[in-house]
Short mmCIF file of C-alpha atoms in Angstrom, two decimals:
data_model
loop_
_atom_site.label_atom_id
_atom_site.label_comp_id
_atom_site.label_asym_id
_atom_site.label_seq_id
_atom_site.Cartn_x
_atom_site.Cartn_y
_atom_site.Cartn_z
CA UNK A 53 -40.90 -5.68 -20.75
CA UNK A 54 -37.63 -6.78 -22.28
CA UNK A 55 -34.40 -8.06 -20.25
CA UNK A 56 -31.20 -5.11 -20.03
CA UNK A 57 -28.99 -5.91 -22.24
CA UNK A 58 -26.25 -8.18 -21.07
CA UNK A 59 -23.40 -4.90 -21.10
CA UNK A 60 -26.05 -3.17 -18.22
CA UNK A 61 -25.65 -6.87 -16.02
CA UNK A 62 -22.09 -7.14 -16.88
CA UNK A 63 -21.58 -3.84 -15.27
CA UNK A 64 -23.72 -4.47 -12.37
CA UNK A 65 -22.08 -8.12 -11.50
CA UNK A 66 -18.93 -6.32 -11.61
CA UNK A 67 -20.04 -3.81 -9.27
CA UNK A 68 -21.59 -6.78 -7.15
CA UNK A 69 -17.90 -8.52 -7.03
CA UNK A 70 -16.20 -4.89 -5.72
CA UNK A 71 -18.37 -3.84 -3.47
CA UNK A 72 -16.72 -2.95 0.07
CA UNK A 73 -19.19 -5.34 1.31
CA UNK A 74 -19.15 -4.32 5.61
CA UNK A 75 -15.96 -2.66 5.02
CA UNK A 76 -17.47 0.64 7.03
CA UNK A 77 -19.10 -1.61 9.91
CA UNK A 78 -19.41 0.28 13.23
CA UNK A 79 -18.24 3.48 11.66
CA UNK A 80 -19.80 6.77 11.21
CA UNK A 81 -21.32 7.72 8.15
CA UNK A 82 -19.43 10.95 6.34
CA UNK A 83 -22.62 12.36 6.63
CA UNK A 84 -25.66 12.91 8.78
CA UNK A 85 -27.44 9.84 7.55
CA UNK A 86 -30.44 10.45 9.74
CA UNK A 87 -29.97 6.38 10.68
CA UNK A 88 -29.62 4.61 13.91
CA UNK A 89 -26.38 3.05 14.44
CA UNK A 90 -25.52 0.12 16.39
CA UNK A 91 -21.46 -0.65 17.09
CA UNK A 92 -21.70 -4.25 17.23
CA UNK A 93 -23.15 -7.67 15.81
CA UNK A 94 -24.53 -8.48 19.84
CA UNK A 95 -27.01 -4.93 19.18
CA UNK A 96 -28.82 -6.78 16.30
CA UNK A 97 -32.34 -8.02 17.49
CA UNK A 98 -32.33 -10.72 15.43
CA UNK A 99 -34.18 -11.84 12.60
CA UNK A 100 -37.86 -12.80 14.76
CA UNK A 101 -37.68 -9.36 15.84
CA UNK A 102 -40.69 -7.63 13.99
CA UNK A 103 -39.13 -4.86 12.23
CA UNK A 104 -36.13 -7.09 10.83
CA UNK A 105 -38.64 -9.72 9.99
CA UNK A 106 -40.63 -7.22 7.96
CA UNK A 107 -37.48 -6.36 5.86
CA UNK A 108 -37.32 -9.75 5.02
CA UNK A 109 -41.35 -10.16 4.35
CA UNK A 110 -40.98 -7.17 1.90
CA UNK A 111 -37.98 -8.46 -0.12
CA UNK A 112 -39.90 -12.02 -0.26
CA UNK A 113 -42.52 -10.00 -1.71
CA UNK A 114 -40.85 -8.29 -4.42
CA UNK A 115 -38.85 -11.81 -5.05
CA UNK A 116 -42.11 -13.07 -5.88
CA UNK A 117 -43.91 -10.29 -7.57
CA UNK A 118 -40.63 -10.01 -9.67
CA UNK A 119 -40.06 -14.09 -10.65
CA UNK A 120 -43.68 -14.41 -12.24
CA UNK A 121 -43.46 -14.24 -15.81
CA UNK A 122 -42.01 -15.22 -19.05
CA UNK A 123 -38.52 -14.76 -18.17
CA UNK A 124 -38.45 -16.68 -15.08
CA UNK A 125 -35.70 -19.47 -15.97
CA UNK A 126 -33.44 -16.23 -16.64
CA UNK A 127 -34.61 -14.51 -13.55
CA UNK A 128 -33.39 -17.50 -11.73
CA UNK A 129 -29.61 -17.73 -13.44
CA UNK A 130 -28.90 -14.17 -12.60
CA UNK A 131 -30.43 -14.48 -9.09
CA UNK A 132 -28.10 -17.67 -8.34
CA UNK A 133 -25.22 -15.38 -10.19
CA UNK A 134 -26.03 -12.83 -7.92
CA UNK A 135 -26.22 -15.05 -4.88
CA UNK A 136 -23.09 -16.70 -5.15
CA UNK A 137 -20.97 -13.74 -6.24
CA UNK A 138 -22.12 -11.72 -2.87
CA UNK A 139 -21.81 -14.97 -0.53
CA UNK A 140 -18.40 -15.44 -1.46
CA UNK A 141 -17.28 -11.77 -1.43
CA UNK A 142 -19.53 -10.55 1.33
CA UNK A 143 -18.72 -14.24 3.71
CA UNK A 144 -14.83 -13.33 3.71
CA UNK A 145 -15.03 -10.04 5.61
CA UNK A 146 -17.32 -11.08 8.34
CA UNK A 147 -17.06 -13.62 11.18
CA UNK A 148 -19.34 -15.88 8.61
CA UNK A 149 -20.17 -19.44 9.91
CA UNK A 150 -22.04 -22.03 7.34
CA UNK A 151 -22.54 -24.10 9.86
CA UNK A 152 -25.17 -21.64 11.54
CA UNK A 153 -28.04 -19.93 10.49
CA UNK A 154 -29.87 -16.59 10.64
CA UNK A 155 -29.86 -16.10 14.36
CA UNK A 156 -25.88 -15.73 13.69
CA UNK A 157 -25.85 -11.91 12.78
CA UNK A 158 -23.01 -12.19 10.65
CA UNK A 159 -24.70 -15.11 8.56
CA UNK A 160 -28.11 -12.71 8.40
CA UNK A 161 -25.58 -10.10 7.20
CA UNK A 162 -24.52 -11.62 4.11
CA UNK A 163 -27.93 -13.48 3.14
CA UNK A 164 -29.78 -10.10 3.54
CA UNK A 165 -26.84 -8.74 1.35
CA UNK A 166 -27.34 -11.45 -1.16
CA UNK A 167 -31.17 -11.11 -1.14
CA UNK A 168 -30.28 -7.35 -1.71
CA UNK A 169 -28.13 -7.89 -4.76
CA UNK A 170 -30.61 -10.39 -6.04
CA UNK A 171 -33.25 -8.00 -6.47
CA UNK A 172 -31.49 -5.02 -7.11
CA UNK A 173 -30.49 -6.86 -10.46
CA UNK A 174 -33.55 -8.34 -10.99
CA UNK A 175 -35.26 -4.75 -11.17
CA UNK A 176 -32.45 -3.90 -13.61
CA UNK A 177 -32.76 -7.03 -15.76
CA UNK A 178 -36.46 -6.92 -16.30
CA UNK A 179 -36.61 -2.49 -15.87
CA UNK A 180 -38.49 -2.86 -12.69
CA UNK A 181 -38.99 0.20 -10.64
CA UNK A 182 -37.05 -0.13 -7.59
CA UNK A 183 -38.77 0.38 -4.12
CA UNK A 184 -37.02 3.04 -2.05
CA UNK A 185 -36.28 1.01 1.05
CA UNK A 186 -34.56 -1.82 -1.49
CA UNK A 187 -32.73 1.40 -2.67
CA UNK A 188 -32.06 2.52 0.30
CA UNK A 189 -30.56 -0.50 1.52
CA UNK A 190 -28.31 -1.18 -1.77
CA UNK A 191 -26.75 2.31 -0.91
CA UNK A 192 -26.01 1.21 2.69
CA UNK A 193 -24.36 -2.06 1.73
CA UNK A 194 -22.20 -0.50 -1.41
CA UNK A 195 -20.85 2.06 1.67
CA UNK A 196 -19.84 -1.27 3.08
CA UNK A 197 -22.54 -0.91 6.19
CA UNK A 198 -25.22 -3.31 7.19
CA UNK A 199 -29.18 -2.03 6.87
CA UNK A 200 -29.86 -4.35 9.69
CA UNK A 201 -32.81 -3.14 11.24
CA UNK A 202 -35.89 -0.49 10.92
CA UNK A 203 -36.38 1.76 14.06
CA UNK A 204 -40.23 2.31 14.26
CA UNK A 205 -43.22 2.34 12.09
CA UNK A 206 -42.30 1.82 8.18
CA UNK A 207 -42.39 4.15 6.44
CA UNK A 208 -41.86 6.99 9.30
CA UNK A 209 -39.18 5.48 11.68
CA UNK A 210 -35.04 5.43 11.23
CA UNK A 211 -33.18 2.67 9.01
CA UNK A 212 -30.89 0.95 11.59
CA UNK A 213 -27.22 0.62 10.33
CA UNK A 214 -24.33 -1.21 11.34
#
């Protein structure tokens, strides 16, 4: 399947760069989102905790599913693109720390946002059909929340939300 057309990834990078990346953390949802919410980075399980590690086992899934094939050197420009647009954004608003890894909630915050992005516009780039929890967690993060966590049995269960 042919690549978007670079006008399509222009508008999605730009979207990417003014996002209110965890703008709305800790705040209610205009809506009845049908979510669980936690109010603070100390209620995140971490990232060994078995449904945030599945998040992460089904975005390295799709990464992988999504990178084999003839457009891979591509793939891998717009995921590094991607990558460093969110980490810069996304790093400034939270209490971000390079110097620690993913058991520091904010740092899991923005690499699960980055990982988020990435995909999102990989799926767009190569036409991809999007899985609806990877939708479901680009519309948390462009609402400026954090899908941080899955509240019982995938599919059935409650996306967690910060």
């Amino acid at each position: 399947m042919p690549p978007a057309n670079s006008e399509i990834m222009a508008d999605f990078l730009n979207r990417v760069e003014s996002l209110p990346w965890f703008h709305n953390l800790g705040q209610d949802p205009p809506w009845d989102s049908h979510c669980r919410q936690i109010q603070d980075w100390s209620e995140w399980p971490g990232p060994e905790d078995p449904s945030v590690s599945e998040i992460a086992y089904r975005q390295q899934s799709l990464y992988d599913e999504l990178m084999t094939g003839e457009h891979s050197e591509q793939l891998k420009e717009l995921w590094d693109r991607i990558h460093a647009i969110v980490i810069r954004v996304a790093s400034s608003r939270v209490p971000y720390d390079a110097d620690r890894d993913s058991w520091h909630p904010p740092n899991a915050a923005v690499w699960q946002a980055a990982w988020t992005a990435g995909l999102m516009g990989l799926c767009l780039y190569l036409g991809h059909p999007t899985p609806p929890e990877l939708r479901t967690q680009w519309e948390w993060f462009a609402l400026g929340h954090w899908p941080c966590d899955w509240d019982g049995d995938f599919p059935s269960g409650k996306l967690v939300i910060y």
